[in-house]
Short mmCIF file of C-alpha atoms in Angstrom, two decimals:
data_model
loop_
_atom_site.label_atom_id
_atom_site.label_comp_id
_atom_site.label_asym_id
_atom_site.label_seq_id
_atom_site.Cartn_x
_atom_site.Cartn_y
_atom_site.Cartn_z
CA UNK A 161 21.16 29.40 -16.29
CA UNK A 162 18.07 28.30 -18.26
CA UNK A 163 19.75 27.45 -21.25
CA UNK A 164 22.53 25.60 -20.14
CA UNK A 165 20.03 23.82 -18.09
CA UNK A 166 18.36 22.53 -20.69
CA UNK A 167 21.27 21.61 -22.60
CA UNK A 168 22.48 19.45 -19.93
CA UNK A 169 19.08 17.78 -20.22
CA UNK A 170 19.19 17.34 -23.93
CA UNK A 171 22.34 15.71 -23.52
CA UNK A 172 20.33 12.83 -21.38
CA UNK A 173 17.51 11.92 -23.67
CA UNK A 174 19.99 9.03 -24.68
CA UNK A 175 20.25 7.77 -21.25
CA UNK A 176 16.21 8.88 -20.19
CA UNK A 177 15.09 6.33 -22.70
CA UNK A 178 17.45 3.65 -21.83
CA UNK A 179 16.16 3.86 -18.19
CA UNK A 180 12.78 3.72 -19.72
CA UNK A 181 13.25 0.87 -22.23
CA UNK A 182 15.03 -1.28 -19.18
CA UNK A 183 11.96 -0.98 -16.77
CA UNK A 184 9.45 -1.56 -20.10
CA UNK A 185 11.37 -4.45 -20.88
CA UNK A 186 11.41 -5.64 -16.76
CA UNK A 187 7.81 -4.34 -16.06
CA UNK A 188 6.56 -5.19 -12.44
CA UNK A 189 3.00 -5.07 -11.23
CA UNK A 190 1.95 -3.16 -8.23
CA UNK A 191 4.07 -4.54 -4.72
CA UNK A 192 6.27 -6.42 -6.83
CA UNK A 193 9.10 -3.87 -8.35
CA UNK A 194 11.80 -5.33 -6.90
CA UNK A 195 14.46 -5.19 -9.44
CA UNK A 196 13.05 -1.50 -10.33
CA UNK A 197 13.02 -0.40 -6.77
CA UNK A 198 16.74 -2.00 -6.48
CA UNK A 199 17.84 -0.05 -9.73
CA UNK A 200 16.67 2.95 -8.59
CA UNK A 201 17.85 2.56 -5.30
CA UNK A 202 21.23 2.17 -6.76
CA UNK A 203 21.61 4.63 -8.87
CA UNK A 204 20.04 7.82 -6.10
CA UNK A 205 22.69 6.17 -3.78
CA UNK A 206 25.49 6.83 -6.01
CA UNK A 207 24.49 10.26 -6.65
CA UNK A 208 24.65 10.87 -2.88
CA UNK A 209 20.90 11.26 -2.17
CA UNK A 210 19.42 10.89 1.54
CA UNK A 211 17.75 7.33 1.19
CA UNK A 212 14.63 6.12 2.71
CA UNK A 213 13.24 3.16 1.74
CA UNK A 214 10.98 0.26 2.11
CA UNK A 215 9.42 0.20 5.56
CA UNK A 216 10.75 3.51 6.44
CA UNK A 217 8.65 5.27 3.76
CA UNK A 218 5.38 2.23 3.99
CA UNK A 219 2.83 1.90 6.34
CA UNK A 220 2.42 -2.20 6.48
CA UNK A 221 -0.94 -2.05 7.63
CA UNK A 222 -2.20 0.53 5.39
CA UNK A 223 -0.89 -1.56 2.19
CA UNK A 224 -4.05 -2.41 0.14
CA UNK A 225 -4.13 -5.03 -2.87
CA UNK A 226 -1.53 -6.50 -1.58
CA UNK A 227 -0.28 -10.15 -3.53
CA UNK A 228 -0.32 -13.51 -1.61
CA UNK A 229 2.98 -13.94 0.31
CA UNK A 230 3.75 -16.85 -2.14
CA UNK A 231 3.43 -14.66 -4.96
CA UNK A 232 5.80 -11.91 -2.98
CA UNK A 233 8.34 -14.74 -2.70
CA UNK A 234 8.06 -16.36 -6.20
CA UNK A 235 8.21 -12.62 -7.90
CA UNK A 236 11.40 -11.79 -5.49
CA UNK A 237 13.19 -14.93 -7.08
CA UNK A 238 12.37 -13.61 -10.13
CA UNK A 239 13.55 -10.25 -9.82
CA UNK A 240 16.66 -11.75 -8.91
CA UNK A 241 17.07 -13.60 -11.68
CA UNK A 242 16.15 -10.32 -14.05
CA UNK A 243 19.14 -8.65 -12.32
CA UNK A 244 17.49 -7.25 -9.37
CA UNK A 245 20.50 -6.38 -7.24
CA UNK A 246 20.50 -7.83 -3.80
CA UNK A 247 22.50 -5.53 -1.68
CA UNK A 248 18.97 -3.46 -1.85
CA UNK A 249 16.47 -5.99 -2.11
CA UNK A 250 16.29 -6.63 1.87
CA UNK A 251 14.61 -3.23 2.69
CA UNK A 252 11.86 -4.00 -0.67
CA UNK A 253 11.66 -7.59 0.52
CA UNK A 254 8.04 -8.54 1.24
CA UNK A 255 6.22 -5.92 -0.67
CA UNK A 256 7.72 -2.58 0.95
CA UNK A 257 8.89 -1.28 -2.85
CA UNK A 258 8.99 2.74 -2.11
CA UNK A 259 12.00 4.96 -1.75
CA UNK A 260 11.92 8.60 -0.91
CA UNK A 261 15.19 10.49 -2.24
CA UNK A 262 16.21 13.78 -0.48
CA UNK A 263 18.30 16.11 -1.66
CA UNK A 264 19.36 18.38 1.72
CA UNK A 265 20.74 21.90 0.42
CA UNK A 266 21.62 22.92 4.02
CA UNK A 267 20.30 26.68 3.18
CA UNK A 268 17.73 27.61 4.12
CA UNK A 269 14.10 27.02 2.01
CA UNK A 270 11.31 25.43 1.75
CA UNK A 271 10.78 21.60 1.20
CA UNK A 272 9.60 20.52 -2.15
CA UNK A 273 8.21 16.82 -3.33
CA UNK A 274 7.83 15.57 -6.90
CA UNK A 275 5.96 11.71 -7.04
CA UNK A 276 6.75 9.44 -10.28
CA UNK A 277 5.43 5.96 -9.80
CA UNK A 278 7.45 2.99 -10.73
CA UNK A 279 4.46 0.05 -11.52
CA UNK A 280 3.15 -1.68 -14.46
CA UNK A 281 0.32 -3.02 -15.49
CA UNK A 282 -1.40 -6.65 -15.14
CA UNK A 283 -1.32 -7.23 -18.94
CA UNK A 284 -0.24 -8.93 -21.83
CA UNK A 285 2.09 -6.85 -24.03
CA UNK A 286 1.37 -7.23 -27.87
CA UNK A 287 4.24 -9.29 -29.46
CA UNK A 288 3.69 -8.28 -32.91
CA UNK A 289 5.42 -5.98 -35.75
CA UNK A 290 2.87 -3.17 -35.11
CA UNK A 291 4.24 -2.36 -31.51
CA UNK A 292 7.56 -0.69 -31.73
CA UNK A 293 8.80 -2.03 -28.23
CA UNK A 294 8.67 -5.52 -29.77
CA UNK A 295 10.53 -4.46 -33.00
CA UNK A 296 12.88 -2.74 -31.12
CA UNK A 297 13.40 -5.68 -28.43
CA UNK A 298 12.38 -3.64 -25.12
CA UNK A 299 8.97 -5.45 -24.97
CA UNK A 300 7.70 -6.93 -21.71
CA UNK A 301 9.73 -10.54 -20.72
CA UNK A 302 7.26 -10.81 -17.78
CA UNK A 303 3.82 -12.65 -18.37
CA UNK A 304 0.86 -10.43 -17.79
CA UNK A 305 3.00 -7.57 -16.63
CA UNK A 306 3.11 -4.58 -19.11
CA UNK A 307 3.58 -1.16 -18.69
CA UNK A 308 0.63 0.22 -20.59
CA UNK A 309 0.37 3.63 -18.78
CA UNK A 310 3.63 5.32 -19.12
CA UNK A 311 5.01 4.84 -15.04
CA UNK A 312 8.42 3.76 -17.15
CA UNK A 313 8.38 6.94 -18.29
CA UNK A 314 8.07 8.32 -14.97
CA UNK A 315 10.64 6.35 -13.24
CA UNK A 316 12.92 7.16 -15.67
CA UNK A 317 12.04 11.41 -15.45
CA UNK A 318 12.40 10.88 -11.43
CA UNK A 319 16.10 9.40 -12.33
CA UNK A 320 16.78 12.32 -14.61
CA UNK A 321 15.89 15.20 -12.37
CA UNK A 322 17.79 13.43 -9.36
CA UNK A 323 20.81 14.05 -11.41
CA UNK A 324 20.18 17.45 -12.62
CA UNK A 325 19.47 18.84 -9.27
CA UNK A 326 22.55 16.87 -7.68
CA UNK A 327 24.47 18.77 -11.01
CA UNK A 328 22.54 22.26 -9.82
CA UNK A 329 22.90 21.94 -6.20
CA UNK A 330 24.75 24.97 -5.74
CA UNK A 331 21.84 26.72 -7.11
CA UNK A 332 19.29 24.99 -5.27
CA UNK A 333 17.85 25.99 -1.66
CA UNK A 334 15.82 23.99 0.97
CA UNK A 335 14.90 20.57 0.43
CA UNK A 336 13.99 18.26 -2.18
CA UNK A 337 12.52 14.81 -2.47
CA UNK A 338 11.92 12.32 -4.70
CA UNK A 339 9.07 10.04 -4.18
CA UNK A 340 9.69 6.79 -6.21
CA UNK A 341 6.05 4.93 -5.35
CA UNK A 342 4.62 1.62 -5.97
CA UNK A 343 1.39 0.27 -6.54
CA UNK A 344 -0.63 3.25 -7.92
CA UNK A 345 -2.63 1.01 -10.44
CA UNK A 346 -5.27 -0.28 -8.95
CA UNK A 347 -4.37 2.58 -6.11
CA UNK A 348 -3.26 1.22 -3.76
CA UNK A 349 0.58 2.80 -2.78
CA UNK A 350 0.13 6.11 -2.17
CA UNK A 351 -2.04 5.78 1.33
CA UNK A 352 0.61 3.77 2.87
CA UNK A 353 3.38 6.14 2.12
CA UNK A 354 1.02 9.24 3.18
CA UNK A 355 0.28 6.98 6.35
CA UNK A 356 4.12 6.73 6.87
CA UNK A 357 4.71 10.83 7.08
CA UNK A 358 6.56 10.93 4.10
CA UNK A 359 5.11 14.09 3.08
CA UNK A 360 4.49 15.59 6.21
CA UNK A 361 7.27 18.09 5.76
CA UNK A 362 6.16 19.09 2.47
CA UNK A 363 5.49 22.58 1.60
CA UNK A 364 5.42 22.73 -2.19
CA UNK A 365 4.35 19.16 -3.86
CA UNK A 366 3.79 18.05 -7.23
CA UNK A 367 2.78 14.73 -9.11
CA UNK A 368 3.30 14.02 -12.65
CA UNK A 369 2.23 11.78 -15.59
CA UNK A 370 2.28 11.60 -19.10
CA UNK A 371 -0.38 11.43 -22.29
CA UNK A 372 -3.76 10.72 -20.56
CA UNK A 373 -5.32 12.42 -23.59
CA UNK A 374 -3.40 15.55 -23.40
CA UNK A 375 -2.29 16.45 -27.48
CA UNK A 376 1.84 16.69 -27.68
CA UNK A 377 3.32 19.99 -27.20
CA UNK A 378 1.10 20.83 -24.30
CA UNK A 379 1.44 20.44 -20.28
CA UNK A 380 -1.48 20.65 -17.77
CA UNK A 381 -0.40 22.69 -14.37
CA UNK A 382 -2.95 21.80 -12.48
CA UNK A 383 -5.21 18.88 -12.80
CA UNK A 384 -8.60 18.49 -11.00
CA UNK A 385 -10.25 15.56 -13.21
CA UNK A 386 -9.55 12.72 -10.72
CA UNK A 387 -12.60 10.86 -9.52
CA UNK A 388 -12.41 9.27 -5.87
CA UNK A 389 -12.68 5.85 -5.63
CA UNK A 390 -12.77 2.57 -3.36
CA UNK A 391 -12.42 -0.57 -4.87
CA UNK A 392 -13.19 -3.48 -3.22
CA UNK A 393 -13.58 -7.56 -3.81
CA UNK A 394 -16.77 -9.34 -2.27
CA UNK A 395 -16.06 -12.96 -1.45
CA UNK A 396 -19.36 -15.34 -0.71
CA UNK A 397 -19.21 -18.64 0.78
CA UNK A 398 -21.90 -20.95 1.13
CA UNK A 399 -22.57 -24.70 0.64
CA UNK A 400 -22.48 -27.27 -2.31
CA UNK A 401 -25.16 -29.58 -2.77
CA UNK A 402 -26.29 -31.86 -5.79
CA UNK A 403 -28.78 -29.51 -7.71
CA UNK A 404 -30.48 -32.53 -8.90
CA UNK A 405 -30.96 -34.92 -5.63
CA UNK A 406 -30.02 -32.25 -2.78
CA UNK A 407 -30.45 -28.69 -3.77
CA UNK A 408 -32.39 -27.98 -0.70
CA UNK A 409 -28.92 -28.80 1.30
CA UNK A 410 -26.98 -25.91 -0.94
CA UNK A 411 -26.46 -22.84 -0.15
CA UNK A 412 -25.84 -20.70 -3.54
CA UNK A 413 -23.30 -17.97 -3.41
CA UNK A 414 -23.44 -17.49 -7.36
CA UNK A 415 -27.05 -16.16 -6.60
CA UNK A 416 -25.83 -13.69 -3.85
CA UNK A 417 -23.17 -12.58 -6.45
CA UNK A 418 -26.48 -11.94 -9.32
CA UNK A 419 -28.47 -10.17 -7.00
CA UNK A 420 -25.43 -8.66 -5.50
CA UNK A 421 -24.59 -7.57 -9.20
CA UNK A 422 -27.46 -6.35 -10.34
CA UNK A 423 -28.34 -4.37 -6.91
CA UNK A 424 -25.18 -2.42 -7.40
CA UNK A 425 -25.96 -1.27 -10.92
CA UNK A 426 -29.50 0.23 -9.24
CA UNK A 427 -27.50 2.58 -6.83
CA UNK A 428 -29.12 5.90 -7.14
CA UNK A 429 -27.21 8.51 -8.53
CA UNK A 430 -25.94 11.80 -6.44
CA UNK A 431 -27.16 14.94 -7.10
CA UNK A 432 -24.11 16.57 -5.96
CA UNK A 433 -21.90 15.40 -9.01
CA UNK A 434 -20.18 12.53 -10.75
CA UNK A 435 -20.56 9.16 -9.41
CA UNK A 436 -19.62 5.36 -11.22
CA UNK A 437 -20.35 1.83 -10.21
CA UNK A 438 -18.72 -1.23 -11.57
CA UNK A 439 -18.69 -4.54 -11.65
CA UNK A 440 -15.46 -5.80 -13.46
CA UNK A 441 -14.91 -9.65 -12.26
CA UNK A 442 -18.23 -11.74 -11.24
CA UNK A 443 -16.41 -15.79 -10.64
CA UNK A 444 -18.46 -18.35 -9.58
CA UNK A 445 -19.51 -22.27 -9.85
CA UNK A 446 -17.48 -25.57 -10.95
CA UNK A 447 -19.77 -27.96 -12.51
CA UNK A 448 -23.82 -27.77 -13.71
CA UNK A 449 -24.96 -29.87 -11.20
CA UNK A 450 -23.59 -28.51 -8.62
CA UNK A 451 -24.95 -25.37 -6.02
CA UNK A 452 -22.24 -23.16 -6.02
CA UNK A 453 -20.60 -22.30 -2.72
CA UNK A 454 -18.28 -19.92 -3.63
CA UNK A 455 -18.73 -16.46 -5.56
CA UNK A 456 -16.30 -13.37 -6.18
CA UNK A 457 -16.54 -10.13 -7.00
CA UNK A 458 -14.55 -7.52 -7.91
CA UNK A 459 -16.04 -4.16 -7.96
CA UNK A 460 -14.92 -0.20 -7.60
CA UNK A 461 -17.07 2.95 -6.59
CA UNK A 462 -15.86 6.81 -7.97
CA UNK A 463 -17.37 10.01 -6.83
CA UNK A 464 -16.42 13.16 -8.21
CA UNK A 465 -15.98 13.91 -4.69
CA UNK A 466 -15.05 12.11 -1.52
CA UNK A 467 -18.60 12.54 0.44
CA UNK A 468 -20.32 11.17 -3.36
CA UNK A 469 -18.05 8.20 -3.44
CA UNK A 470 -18.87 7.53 0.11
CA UNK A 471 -22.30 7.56 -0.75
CA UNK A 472 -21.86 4.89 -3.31
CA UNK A 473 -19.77 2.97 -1.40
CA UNK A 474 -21.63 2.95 1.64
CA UNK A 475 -24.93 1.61 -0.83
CA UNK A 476 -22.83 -0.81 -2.18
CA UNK A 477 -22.18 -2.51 1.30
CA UNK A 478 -25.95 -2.51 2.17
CA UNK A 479 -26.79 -4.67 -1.33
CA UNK A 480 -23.83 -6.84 -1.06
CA UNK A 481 -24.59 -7.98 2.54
CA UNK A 482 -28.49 -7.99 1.91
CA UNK A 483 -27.37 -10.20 -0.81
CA UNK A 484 -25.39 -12.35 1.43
CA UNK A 485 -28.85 -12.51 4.02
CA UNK A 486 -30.87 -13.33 1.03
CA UNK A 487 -29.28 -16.45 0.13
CA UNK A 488 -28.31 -17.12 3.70
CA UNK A 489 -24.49 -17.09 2.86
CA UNK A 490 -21.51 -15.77 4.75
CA UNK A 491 -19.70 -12.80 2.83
CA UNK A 492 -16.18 -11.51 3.05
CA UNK A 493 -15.08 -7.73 1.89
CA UNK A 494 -11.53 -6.94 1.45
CA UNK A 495 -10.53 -3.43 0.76
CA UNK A 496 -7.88 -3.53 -2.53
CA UNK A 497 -8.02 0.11 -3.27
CA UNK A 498 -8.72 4.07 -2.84
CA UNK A 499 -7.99 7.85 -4.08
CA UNK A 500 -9.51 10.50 -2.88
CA UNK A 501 -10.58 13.91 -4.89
CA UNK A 502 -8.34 16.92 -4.82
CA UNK A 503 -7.82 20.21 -6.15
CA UNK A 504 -4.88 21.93 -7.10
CA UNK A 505 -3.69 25.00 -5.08
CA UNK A 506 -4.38 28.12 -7.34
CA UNK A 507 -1.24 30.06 -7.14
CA UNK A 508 0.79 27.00 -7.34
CA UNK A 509 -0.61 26.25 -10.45
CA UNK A 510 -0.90 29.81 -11.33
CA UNK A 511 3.25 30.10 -10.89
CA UNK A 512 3.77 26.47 -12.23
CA UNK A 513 1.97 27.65 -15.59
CA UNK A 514 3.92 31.31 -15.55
CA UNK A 515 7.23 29.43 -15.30
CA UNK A 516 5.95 27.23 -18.42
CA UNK A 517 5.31 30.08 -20.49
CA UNK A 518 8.27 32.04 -19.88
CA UNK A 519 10.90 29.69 -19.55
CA UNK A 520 9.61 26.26 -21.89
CA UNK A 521 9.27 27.40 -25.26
CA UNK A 522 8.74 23.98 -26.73
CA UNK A 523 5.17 24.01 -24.97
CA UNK A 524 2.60 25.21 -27.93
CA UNK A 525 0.17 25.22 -24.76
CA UNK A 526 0.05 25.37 -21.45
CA UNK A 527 -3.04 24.77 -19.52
CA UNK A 528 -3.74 25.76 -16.16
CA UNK A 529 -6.64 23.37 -15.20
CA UNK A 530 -8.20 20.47 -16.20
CA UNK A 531 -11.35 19.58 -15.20
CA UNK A 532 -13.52 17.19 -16.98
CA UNK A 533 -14.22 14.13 -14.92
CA UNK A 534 -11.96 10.81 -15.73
CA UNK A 535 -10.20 8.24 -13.74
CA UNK A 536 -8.59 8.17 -9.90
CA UNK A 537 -5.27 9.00 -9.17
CA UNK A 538 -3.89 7.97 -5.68
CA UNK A 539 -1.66 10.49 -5.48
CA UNK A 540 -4.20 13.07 -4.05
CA UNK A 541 -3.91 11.14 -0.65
CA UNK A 542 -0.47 13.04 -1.13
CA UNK A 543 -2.04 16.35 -2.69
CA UNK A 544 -4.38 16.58 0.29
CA UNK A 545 -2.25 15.61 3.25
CA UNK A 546 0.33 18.57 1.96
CA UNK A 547 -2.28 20.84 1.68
CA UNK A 548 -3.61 19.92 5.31
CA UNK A 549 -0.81 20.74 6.63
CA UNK A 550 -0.65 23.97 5.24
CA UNK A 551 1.14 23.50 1.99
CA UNK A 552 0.39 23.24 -1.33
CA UNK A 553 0.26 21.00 -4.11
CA UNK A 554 -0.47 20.24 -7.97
CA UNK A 555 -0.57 17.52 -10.39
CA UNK A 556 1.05 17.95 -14.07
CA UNK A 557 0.46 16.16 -17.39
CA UNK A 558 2.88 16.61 -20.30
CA UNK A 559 1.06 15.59 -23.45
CA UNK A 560 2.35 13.48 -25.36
CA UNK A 561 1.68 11.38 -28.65
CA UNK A 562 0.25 7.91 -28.19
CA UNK A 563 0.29 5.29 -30.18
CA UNK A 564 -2.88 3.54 -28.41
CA UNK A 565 -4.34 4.11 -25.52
CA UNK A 566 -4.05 4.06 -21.62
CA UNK A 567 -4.23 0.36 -20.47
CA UNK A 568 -3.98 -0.76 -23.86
CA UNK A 569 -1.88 -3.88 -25.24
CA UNK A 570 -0.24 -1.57 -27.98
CA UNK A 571 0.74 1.17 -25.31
CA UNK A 572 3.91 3.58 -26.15
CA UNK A 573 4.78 6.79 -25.76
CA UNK A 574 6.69 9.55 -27.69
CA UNK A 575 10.17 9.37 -25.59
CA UNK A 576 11.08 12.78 -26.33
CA UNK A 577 8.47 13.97 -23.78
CA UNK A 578 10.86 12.26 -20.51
CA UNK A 579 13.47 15.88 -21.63
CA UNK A 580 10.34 18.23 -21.94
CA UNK A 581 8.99 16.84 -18.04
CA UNK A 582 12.95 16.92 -16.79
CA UNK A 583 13.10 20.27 -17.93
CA UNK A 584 10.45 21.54 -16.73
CA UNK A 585 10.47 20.26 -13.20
CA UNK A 586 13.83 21.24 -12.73
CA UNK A 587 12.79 25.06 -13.61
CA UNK A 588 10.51 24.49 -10.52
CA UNK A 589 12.84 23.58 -8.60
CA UNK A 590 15.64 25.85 -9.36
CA UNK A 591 12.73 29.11 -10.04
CA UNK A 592 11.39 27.97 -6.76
CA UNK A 593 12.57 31.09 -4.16
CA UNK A 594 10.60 33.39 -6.85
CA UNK A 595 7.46 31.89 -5.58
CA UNK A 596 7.81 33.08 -1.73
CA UNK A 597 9.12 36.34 -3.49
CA UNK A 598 5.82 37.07 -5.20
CA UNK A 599 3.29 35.05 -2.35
CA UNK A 600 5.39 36.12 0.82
#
């Protein structure tokens, strides 16, 4: 079975990197994939998958970061007029752009989940002759959307598998689903669709990604490195005054923001583990003789676990509303963002990594954990809700060659690595049963 398998999937690397080179060349920032989400939605429907989408599979209220509703309306128009196709667009309309897939055997099994994320990033794509995707014409047509972290990739591996395991059915048991998510930059998707059930069911759950450091040739079973995080923007208002006749009117939120700033970078650190503060956006003022009255800022806490991050977080809010007291200013917090920590299961990873070795011989490694500390990752809010309910979950990374970093202008990846992840999450799927075999 394997090796006709995987021939079927070699035969798709054409169509795998068309997929991907469409969404590059179409990238869409978190809330806003619209003409992804209606592509997708497309092609699942004509393969006969179970559709859920939009509200059905997104919490409104649990939606963080989410854009202005101009911004929704002005990016929907656009998607339209980059081919979005509008028989789908009503259920992604207004920022609901998640779909959940299922694949119903009707024997009996377990239920299994694989997550690919379909966002880009909010950045400028280098136009020049050293980035292949402009020499090759797939390069970003939207301003300040790029995909610079490889979800492209991932949408297009989600697309693949759906029609390998719609090809295997037969040989399939249980229940499979395919979690097409927005918004995990910045994360901010994955809460909302936890929020909405849609893994609730799960018994057997897996997210992916690709590069993230990882050399080409190897995979990662089971990946523990993710920090937890909130991120959060501060908004001060106070009152504008002449600095030079009134100042004694003003009330200076640009001052709350310094002391604000500064305060935050003096949190203690934890003990316990791993902990971050940052400051990434400090806006404030509109002329030198005036007393600001407005300040932003845009700041994110990570813990290497959820009660450190809490810590920080909860320190932050003391110094930003002391700083709001200080300078007798009203201040506003809006929540954009959060991940939690998570660990993999052990003998999911354990089998995940046995399957690797026995049945992907193009791995030269294959890693069971990874631990060193690095970013967030929002789906753990997934990893840990299956595993609360008594299942049990992983997250994969299939190395790959870069040819700049994560977040980078100059982002690509090696496209050959969409077969190698196809490949091998199919052989979960279809090696699946083995696991109850040897755990039951």
């Amino acid at each position: 079975m394997d090796t006709d398998l995987y021939a079927t999937i070699n035969q798709m690397a054409q169509q795998l990197q068309t997929w991907r080179r469409d969404f590059h060349q179409y990238a869409e920032s978190g809330w806003l994939e619209f003409r992804t989400a209606t592509l997708v939605a497309e092609e699942l429907h004509q393969l006969g998958y179970q559709l859920q989408l939009g509200k059905e599979v997104i919490k409104a209220d649990a939606r963080m970061g989410l854009p202005s509703p101009a911004e929704l309306e002005k990016q929907e128009k656009r998607a339209i007029e980059q081919g979005a196709l509008t028989q789908w667009l009503g259920h992604f309309s207004g920022g609901f752009t998640g779909i959940v897939a299922t694949l119903d055997t009707e024997r009996p099994g377990p239920t299994l989940a694989f997550r690919v994320d379909m966002d880009a990033l909010d950045l400028n794509e280098d136009l020049s002759c050293q980035h292949r995707p402009y020499n090759e014409g797939f390069a970003s047509c939207n301003s300040h959307m790029m995909h610079a972290c490889g979800h492209d990739g991932h949408t297009a591996i989600g697309l693949g598998l759906a029609h390998v395991l719609k090809q295997y059915e037969s040989k399939l048991s249980g229940r499979i689903k395919i979690i097409f998510q927005p918004a995990e930059e910045g994360t901010r998707g994955a809460k909302s669709m936890m929020e909405a059930g849609v893994v609730d069911d799960v018994d057997f759950f897996v997210a992916i990604h690709l590069g993230t450091g990882v050399p080409q040739g190897e995979v990662v079973c089971g990946s523990r490195n993710f920090l937890a995080t909130t991120k959060f923007d501060v908004t001060y208002q106070g009152v504008a005054a002449h600095s030079g006749a009134k100042p004694e009117d003003g009330k200076n939120a640009l001052l709350a923001a310094a002391h604000a700033t500064l305060g935050l970078y003096g949190i203690p650190r934890h003990s316990e583990g791993s902990s971050r503060i940052n400051v990434g956006v400090l806006q404030a003022g509109i002329g030198r003789n005036v007393i600001p009255d407005s300040a932003l800022l845009k700041v994110e806490t990570r813990g290497e676990t959820n009660e450190i991050n809490e810590f920080i977080y909860q320190k932050a809010l003391n110094i930003v509303e002391g700083a709001a007291k200080m300078q007798d200013v009203s201040v506003d917090i809006k929540l954009m963002g959060a991940a939690q920590s998570s660990h993999p299961s052990p003998q999911w990873v354990d089998f995940i990594c046995d399957l690797a070795q026995a049945h992907l011989p193009e791995f030269t490694s294959v890693v069971k954990d990874r631990s060193q500390a690095a970013g967030s990752e929002d789906a753990t809010y997934f990893m840990e809700r299956v595993k609360q309910l008594g299942g049990q979950a992983t997250y994969m990374i299939f190395g790959t060659q870069l040819s700049a970093g994560h977040h980078n202008e100059r982002f690509d990846f090696d496209e050959q690595v969409m077969t190698t992840a196809v490949k091998t999450l199919s052989t979960i799927a279809l090696h699946l049963p083995e696991f109850g075999a040897q755990n039951g």
